[in-house]
Coordinates of C-alpha atoms in Angstrom, one line a residue:
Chain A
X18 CA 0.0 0.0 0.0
X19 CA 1.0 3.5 -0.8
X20 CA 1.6 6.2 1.9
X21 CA 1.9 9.4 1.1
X22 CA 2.1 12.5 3.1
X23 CA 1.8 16.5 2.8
X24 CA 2.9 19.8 4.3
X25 CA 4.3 19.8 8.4
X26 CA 3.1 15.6 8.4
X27 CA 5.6 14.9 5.2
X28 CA 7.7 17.4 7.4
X29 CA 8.0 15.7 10.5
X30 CA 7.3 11.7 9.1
X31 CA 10.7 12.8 6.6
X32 CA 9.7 11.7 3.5
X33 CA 6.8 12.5 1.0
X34 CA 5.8 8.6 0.1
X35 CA 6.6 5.0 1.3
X36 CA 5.2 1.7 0.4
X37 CA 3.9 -0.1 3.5
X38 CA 3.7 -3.8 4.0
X39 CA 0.0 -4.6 6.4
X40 CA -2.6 -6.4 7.3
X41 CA -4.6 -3.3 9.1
X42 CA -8.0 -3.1 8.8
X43 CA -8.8 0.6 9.0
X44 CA -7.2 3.8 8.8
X45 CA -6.9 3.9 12.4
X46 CA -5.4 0.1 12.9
X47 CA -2.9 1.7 9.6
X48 CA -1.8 4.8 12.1
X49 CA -1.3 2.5 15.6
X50 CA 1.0 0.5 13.1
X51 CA 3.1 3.6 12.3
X52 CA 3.3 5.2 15.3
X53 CA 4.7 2.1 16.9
X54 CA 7.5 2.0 14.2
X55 CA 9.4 5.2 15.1
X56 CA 9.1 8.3 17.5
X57 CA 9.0 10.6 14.1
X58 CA 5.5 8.9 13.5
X59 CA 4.7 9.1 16.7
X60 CA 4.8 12.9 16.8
X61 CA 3.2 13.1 13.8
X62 CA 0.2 11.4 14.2
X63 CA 0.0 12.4 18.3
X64 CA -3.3 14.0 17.5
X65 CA -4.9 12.9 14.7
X66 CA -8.2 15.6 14.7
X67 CA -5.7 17.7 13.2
X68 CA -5.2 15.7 10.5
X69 CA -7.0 14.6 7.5
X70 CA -6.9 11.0 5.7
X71 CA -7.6 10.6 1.7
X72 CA -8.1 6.9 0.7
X73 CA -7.1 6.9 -3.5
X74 CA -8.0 10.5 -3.5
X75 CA -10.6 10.7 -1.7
X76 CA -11.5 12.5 1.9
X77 CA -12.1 9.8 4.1
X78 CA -12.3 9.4 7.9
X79 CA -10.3 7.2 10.2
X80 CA -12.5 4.7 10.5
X81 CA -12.7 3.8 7.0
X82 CA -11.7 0.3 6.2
X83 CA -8.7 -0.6 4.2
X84 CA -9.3 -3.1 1.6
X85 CA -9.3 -2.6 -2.0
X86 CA -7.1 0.9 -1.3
X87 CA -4.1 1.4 -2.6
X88 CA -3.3 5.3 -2.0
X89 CA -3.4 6.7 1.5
X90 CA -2.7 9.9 2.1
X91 CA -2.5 12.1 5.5
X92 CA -2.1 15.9 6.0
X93 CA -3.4 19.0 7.8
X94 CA -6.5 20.5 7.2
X95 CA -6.3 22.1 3.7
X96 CA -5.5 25.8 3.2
X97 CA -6.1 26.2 -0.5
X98 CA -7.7 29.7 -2.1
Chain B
X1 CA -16.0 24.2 -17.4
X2 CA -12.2 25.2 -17.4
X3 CA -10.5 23.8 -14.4
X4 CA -6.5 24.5 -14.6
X5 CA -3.6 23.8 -11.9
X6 CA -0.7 25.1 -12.2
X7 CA 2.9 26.9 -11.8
X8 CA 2.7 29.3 -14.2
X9 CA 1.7 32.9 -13.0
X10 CA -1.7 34.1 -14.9
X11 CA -2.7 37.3 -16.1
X12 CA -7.1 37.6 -14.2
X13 CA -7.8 40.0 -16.9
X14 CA -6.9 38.3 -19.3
X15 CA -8.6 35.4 -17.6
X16 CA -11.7 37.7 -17.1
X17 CA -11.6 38.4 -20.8
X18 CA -11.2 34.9 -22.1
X19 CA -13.7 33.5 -19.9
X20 CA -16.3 36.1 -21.0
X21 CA -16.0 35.2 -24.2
X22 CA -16.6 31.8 -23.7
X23 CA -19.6 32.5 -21.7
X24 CA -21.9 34.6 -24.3
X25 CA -25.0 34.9 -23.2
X26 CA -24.7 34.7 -19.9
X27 CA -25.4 38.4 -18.8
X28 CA -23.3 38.2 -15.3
X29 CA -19.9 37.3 -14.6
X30 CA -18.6 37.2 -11.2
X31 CA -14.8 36.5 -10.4
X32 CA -12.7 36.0 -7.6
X33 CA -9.2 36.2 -7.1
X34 CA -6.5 35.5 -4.2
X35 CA -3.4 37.7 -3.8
X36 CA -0.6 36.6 -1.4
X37 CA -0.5 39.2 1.2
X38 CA 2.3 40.6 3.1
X39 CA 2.7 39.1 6.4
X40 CA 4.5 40.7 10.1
X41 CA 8.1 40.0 9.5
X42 CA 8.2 40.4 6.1
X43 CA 7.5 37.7 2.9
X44 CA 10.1 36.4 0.9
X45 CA 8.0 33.7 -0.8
X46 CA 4.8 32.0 0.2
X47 CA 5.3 27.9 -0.6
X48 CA 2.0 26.5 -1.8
X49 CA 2.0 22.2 -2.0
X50 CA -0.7 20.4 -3.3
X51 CA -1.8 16.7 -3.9
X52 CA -1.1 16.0 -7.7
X53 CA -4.5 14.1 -9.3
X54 CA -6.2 14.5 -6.3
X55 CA -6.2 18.5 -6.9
X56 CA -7.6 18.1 -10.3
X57 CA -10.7 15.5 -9.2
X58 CA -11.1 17.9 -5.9
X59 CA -11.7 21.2 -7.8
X60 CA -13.8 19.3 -11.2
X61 CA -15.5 17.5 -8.8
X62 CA -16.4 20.9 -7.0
X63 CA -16.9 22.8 -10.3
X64 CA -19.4 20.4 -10.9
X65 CA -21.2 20.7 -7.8
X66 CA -21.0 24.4 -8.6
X67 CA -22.7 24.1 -12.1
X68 CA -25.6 21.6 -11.3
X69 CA -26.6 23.8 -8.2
X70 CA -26.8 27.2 -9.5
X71 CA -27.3 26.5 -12.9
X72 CA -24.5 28.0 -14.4
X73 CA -23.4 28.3 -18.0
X74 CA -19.9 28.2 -17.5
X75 CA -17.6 27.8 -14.6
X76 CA -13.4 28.3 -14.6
X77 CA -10.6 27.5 -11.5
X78 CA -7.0 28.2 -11.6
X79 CA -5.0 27.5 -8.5
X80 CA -1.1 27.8 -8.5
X81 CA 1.7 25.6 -6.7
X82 CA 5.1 26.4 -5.9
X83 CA 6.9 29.5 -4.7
X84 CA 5.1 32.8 -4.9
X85 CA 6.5 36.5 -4.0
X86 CA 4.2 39.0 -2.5
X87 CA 1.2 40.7 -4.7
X88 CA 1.2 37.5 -6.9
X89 CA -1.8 36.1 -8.0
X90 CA -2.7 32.3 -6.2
X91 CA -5.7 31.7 -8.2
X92 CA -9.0 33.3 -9.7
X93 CA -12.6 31.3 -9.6
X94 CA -15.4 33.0 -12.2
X95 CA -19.0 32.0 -13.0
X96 CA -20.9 33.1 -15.5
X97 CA -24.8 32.9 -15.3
X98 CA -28.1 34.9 -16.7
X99 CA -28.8 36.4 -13.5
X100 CA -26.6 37.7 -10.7
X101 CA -27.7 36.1 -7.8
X102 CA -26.6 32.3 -9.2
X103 CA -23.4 33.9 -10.2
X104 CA -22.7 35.3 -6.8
X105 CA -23.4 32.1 -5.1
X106 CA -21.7 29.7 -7.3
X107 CA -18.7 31.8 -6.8
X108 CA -18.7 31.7 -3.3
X109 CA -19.7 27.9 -3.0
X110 CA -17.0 27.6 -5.2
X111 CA -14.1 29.2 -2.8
X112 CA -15.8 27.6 0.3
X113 CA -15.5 24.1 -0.9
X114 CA -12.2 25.0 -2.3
X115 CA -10.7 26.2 0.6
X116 CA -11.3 23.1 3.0
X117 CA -11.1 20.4 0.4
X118 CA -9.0 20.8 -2.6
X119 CA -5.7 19.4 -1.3
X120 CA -3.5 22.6 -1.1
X121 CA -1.4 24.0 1.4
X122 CA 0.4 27.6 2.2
X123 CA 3.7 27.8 4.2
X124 CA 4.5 31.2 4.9
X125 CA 8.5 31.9 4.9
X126 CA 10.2 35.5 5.9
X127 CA 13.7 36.1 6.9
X128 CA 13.5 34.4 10.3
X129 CA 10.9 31.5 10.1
X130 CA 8.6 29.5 8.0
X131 CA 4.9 28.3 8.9
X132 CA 2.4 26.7 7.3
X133 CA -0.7 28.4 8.0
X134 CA -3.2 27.0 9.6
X135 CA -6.7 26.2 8.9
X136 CA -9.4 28.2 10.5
X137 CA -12.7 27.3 12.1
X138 CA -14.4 29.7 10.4
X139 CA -13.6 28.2 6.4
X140 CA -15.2 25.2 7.9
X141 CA -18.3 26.8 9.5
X142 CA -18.8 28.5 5.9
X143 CA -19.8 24.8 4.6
X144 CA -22.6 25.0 6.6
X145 CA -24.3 27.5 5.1
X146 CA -24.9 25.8 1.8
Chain C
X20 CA -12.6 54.9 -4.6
X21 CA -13.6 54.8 -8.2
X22 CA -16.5 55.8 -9.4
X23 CA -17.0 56.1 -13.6
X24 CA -20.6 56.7 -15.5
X25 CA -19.3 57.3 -19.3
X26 CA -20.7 55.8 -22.6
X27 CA -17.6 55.1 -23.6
X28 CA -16.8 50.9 -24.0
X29 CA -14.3 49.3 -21.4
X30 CA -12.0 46.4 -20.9
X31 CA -12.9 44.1 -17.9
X32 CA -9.3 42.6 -18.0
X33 CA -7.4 45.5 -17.8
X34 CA -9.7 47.1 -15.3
X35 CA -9.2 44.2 -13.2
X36 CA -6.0 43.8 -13.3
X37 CA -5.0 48.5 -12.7
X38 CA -8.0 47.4 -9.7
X39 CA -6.0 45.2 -8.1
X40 CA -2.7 46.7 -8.4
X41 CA -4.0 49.6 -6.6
X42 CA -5.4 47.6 -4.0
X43 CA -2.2 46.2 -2.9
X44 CA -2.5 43.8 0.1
X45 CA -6.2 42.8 -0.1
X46 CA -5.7 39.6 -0.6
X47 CA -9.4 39.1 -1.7
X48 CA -10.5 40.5 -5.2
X49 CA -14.3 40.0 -6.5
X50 CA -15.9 41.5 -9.6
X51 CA -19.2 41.3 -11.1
X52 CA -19.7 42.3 -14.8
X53 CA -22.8 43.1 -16.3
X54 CA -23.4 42.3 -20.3
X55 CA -26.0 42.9 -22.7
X56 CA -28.2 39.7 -23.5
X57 CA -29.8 38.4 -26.5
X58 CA -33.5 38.7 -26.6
X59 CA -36.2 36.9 -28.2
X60 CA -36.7 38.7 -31.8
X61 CA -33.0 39.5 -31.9
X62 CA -31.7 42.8 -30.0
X63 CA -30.8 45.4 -32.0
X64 CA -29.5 47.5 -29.3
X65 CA -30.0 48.2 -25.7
X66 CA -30.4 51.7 -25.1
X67 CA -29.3 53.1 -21.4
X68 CA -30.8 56.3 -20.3
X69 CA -29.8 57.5 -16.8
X70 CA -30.0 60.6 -14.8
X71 CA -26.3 63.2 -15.0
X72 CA -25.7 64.2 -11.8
X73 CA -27.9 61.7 -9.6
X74 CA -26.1 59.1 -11.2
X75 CA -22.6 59.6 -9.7
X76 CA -24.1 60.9 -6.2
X77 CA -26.3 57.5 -5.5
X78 CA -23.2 55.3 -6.8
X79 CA -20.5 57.2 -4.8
X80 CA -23.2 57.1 -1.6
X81 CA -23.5 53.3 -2.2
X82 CA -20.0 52.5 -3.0
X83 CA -19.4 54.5 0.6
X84 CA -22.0 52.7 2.3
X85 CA -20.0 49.1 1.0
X86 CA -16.9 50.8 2.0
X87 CA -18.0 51.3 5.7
X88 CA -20.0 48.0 6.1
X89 CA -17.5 45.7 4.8
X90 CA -14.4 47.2 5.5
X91 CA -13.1 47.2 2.0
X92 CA -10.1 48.4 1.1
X93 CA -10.8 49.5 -2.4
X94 CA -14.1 49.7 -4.6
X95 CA -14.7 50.0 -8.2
X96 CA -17.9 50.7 -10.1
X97 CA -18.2 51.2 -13.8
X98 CA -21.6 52.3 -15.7
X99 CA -21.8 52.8 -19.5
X100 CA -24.8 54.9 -20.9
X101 CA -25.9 55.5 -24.0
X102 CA -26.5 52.9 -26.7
X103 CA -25.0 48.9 -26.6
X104 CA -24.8 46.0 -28.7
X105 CA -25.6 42.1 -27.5
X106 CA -22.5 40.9 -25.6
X107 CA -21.2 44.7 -25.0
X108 CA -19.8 44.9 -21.2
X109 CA -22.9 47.1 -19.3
X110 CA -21.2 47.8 -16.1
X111 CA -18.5 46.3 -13.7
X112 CA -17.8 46.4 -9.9
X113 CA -15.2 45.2 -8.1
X114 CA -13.8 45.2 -4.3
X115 CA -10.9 44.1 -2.3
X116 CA -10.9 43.1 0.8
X117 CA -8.4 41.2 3.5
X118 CA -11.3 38.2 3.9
X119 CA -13.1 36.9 1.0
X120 CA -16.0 37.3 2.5
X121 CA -16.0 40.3 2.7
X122 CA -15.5 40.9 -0.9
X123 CA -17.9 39.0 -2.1
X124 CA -20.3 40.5 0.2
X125 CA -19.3 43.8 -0.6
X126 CA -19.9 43.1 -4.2
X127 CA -23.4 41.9 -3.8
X128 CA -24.3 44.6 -1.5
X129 CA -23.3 47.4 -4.5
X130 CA -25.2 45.3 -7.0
X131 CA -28.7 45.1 -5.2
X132 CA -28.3 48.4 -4.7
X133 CA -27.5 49.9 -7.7
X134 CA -29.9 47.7 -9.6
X135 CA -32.9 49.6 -7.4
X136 CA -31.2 52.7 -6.3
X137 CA -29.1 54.1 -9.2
X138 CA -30.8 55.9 -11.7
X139 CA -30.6 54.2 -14.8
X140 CA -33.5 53.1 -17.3
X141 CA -32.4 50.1 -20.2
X142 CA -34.7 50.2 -23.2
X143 CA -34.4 46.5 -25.7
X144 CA -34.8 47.6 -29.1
X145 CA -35.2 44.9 -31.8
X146 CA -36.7 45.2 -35.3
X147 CA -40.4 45.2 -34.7
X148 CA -39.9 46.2 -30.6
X149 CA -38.4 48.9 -28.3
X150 CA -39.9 48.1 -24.5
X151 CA -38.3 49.4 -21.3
X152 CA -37.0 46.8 -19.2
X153 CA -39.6 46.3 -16.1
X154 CA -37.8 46.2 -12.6
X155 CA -38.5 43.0 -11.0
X156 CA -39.9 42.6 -7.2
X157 CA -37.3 40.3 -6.5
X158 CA -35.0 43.1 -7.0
X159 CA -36.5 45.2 -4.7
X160 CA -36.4 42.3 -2.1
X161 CA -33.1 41.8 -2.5
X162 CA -32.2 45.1 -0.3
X163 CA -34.0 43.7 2.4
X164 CA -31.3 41.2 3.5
X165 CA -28.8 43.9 3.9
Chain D
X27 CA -39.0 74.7 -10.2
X28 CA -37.5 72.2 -12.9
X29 CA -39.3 69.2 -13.4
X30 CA -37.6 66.0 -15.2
X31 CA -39.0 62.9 -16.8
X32 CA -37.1 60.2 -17.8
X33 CA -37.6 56.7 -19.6
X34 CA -41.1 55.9 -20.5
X35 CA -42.3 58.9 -18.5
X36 CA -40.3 61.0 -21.0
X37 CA -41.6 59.2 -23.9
X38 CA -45.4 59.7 -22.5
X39 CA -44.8 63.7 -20.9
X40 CA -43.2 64.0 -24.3
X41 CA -40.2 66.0 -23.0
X42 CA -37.2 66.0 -20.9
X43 CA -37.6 68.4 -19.1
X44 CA -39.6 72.1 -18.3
X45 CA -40.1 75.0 -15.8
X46 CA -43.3 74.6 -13.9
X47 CA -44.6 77.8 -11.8
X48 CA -46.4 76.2 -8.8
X49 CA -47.6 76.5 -5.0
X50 CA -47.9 73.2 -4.9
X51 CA -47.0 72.2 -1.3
X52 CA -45.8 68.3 -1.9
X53 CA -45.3 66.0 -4.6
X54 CA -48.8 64.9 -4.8
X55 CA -50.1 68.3 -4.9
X56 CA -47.7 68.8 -7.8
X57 CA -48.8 66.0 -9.7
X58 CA -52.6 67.0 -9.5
X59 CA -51.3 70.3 -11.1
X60 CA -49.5 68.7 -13.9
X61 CA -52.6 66.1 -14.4
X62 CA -55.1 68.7 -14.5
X63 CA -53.5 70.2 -17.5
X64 CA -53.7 68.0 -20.3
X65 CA -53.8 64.1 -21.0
X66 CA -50.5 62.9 -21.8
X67 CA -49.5 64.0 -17.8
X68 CA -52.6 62.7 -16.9
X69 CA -51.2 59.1 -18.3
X70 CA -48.0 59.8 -17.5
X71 CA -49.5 60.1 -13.5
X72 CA -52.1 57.5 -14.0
X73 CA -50.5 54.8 -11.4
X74 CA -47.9 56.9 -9.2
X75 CA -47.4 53.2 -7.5
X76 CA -45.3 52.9 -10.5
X77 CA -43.4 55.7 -10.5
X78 CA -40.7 56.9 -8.6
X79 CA -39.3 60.2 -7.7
X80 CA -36.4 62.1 -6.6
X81 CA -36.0 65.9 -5.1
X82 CA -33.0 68.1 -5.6
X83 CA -31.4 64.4 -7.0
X84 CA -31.9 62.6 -4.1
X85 CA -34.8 59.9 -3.5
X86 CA -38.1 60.7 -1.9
X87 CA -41.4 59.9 -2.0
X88 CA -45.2 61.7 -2.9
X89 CA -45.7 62.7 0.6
X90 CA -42.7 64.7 0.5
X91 CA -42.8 68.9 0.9
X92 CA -41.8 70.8 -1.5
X93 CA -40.3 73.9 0.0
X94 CA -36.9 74.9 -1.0
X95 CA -36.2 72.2 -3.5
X96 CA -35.2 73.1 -7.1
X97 CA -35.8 70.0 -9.3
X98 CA -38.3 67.6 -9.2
X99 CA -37.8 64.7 -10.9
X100 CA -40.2 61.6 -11.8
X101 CA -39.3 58.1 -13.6
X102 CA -39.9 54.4 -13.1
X103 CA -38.3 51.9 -10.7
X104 CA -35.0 51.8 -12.0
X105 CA -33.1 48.9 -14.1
X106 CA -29.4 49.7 -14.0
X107 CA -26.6 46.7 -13.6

């Protein structure tokens, strides 16, 4: 599965894409998984109602499941206009 | 509907002009446009990232939205990425429409939706720092009202 | 502020672009352009009569009543008189403001109430026809949100 | 006083504008005069709910006196924008 991230979260995760191996069944399981990995995804996702989640594209929530997805993306509220 | 994103700085008259032309008949234009302001401090350059493909769906699938609701006969969204100096334009939204009141609205349904969710974001960088601005409460409020 | 009745033609684009150059750190730029329709039986011309000297007091009192209300930080309004072709630009406002919605707001305002407080009088003249455009209620309803 | 017509009042009145000597205290009593005198101002006048009118270029209304104003002026509902 694709990660991808945006603005201060691509910032503070280091990187702007990664290909993650898992078995998580929502958004939410996908973000425990992460934040156990490394204190730099830790930070990032310490509060997660300041972030938002597209799945392929899409605005999605954190409860969305997983399966079929292939893109996830995560960033801050949007600041566009 | 003309939906363009972009790094290329744009010339809103021209814009204006162009888009007039391809609405005849519509009686009432309405455009908006987004400047980068100064900021306290100073700004050398105002960094905007966005979401490549995403941004595109985001602002058709918006236009869209914009057209069926307020009937309009023609609808146009440019929104720049990348570095941007002070007094540059960001981006520009017009609707055309016979009557004033849908153009009005579409318009500002238009920048509403597009400013909490098309994928973009501003980092603000002077001489001695470099923030990305936050979103406020109140761009998320304005959904409501439609 | 800038105020213009003339029956001379303009261009949008460049007056929205020398607009917002002089309104340097806005941010928020909205215009609204007025242009002459097609009618059934083919227009000839639309023929705009209005009233020298009442004219540029009601839209300088208006544009100063926007000003105030909404805080802008620059206003345009444009009227041609005199006689038009389909598709010829009628009229233009524009305002800048730090908040968008502000600007947009701003840009309504002046358009309800120079559509029912301004004096001008439009006059559709086609082959067989020449009829004075009727105001609409929903015009004068319009001021009542404000 | 002056007294102006515009539009469709124009057309009817038949001019622009003219010099009326009158004691008339408001508008209304001002456009009895003018009705009195022959029929094209008595069309012109026939429904004042459709006309509008403005005193020294400013709007008023048919109840409104007439002392110390110089030009009267009388139209329909505008249509500008």
């Amino acid at each position: 599965m694709d990660v991808v991230y945006f603005a201060w979260v691509r910032e503070r995760i280091g990187l702007p894409r990664e290909t993650v191996e898992t078995q998580a069944e929502t958004v939410a399981d996908l973000v425990a998984e992460l934040r156990a990995r490394e204190a730099r995804y830790d930070a990032a996702f310490e509060d997660v109602s300041a972030l938002r989640v597209a799945l392929d594209q899409e605005l999605s929530d954190f409860d969305a499941p997983l399966k079929g997805v292939r893109e996830v993306a995560f960033f801050p509220p949007m600041t566009g206009g | 509907m003309d939906i363009r994103v972009q790094e290329a700085a744009f010339d809103a008259g021209a814009e204006l002009n162009a888009f007039t032309n391809a609405a005849q008949g519509a009686g009432a234009i309405v455009s908006f446009s987004g400047i980068v302001r100064d900021v306290a401090g100073g700004l050398n350059t105002m960094t905007i990232e966005h979401y490549p493909g995403m941004t595109e769906k985001a602002l058709t699938d918006i236009a869209k939205q914009a057209t069926d609701r307020f009937d309009l006969a023609h609808v146009m969204v440019i929104h720049r990425f990348g570095d941007l100096g002070p007094d540059e334009q960001i981006m520009m939204v017009a609707t055309a429409s016979r009557h004033r009141k849908a153009a009005f609205e579409g318009a500002a349904f238009l920048m509403d939706y597009l400013k909490s969710r098309a994928p973009f974001w501003k980092k603000e960088i002077t001489q001695t720092s470099a923030d990305w601005v936050e979103s406020k409460a109140q761009d998320e409020d304005a959904l409501s009202r439609w």
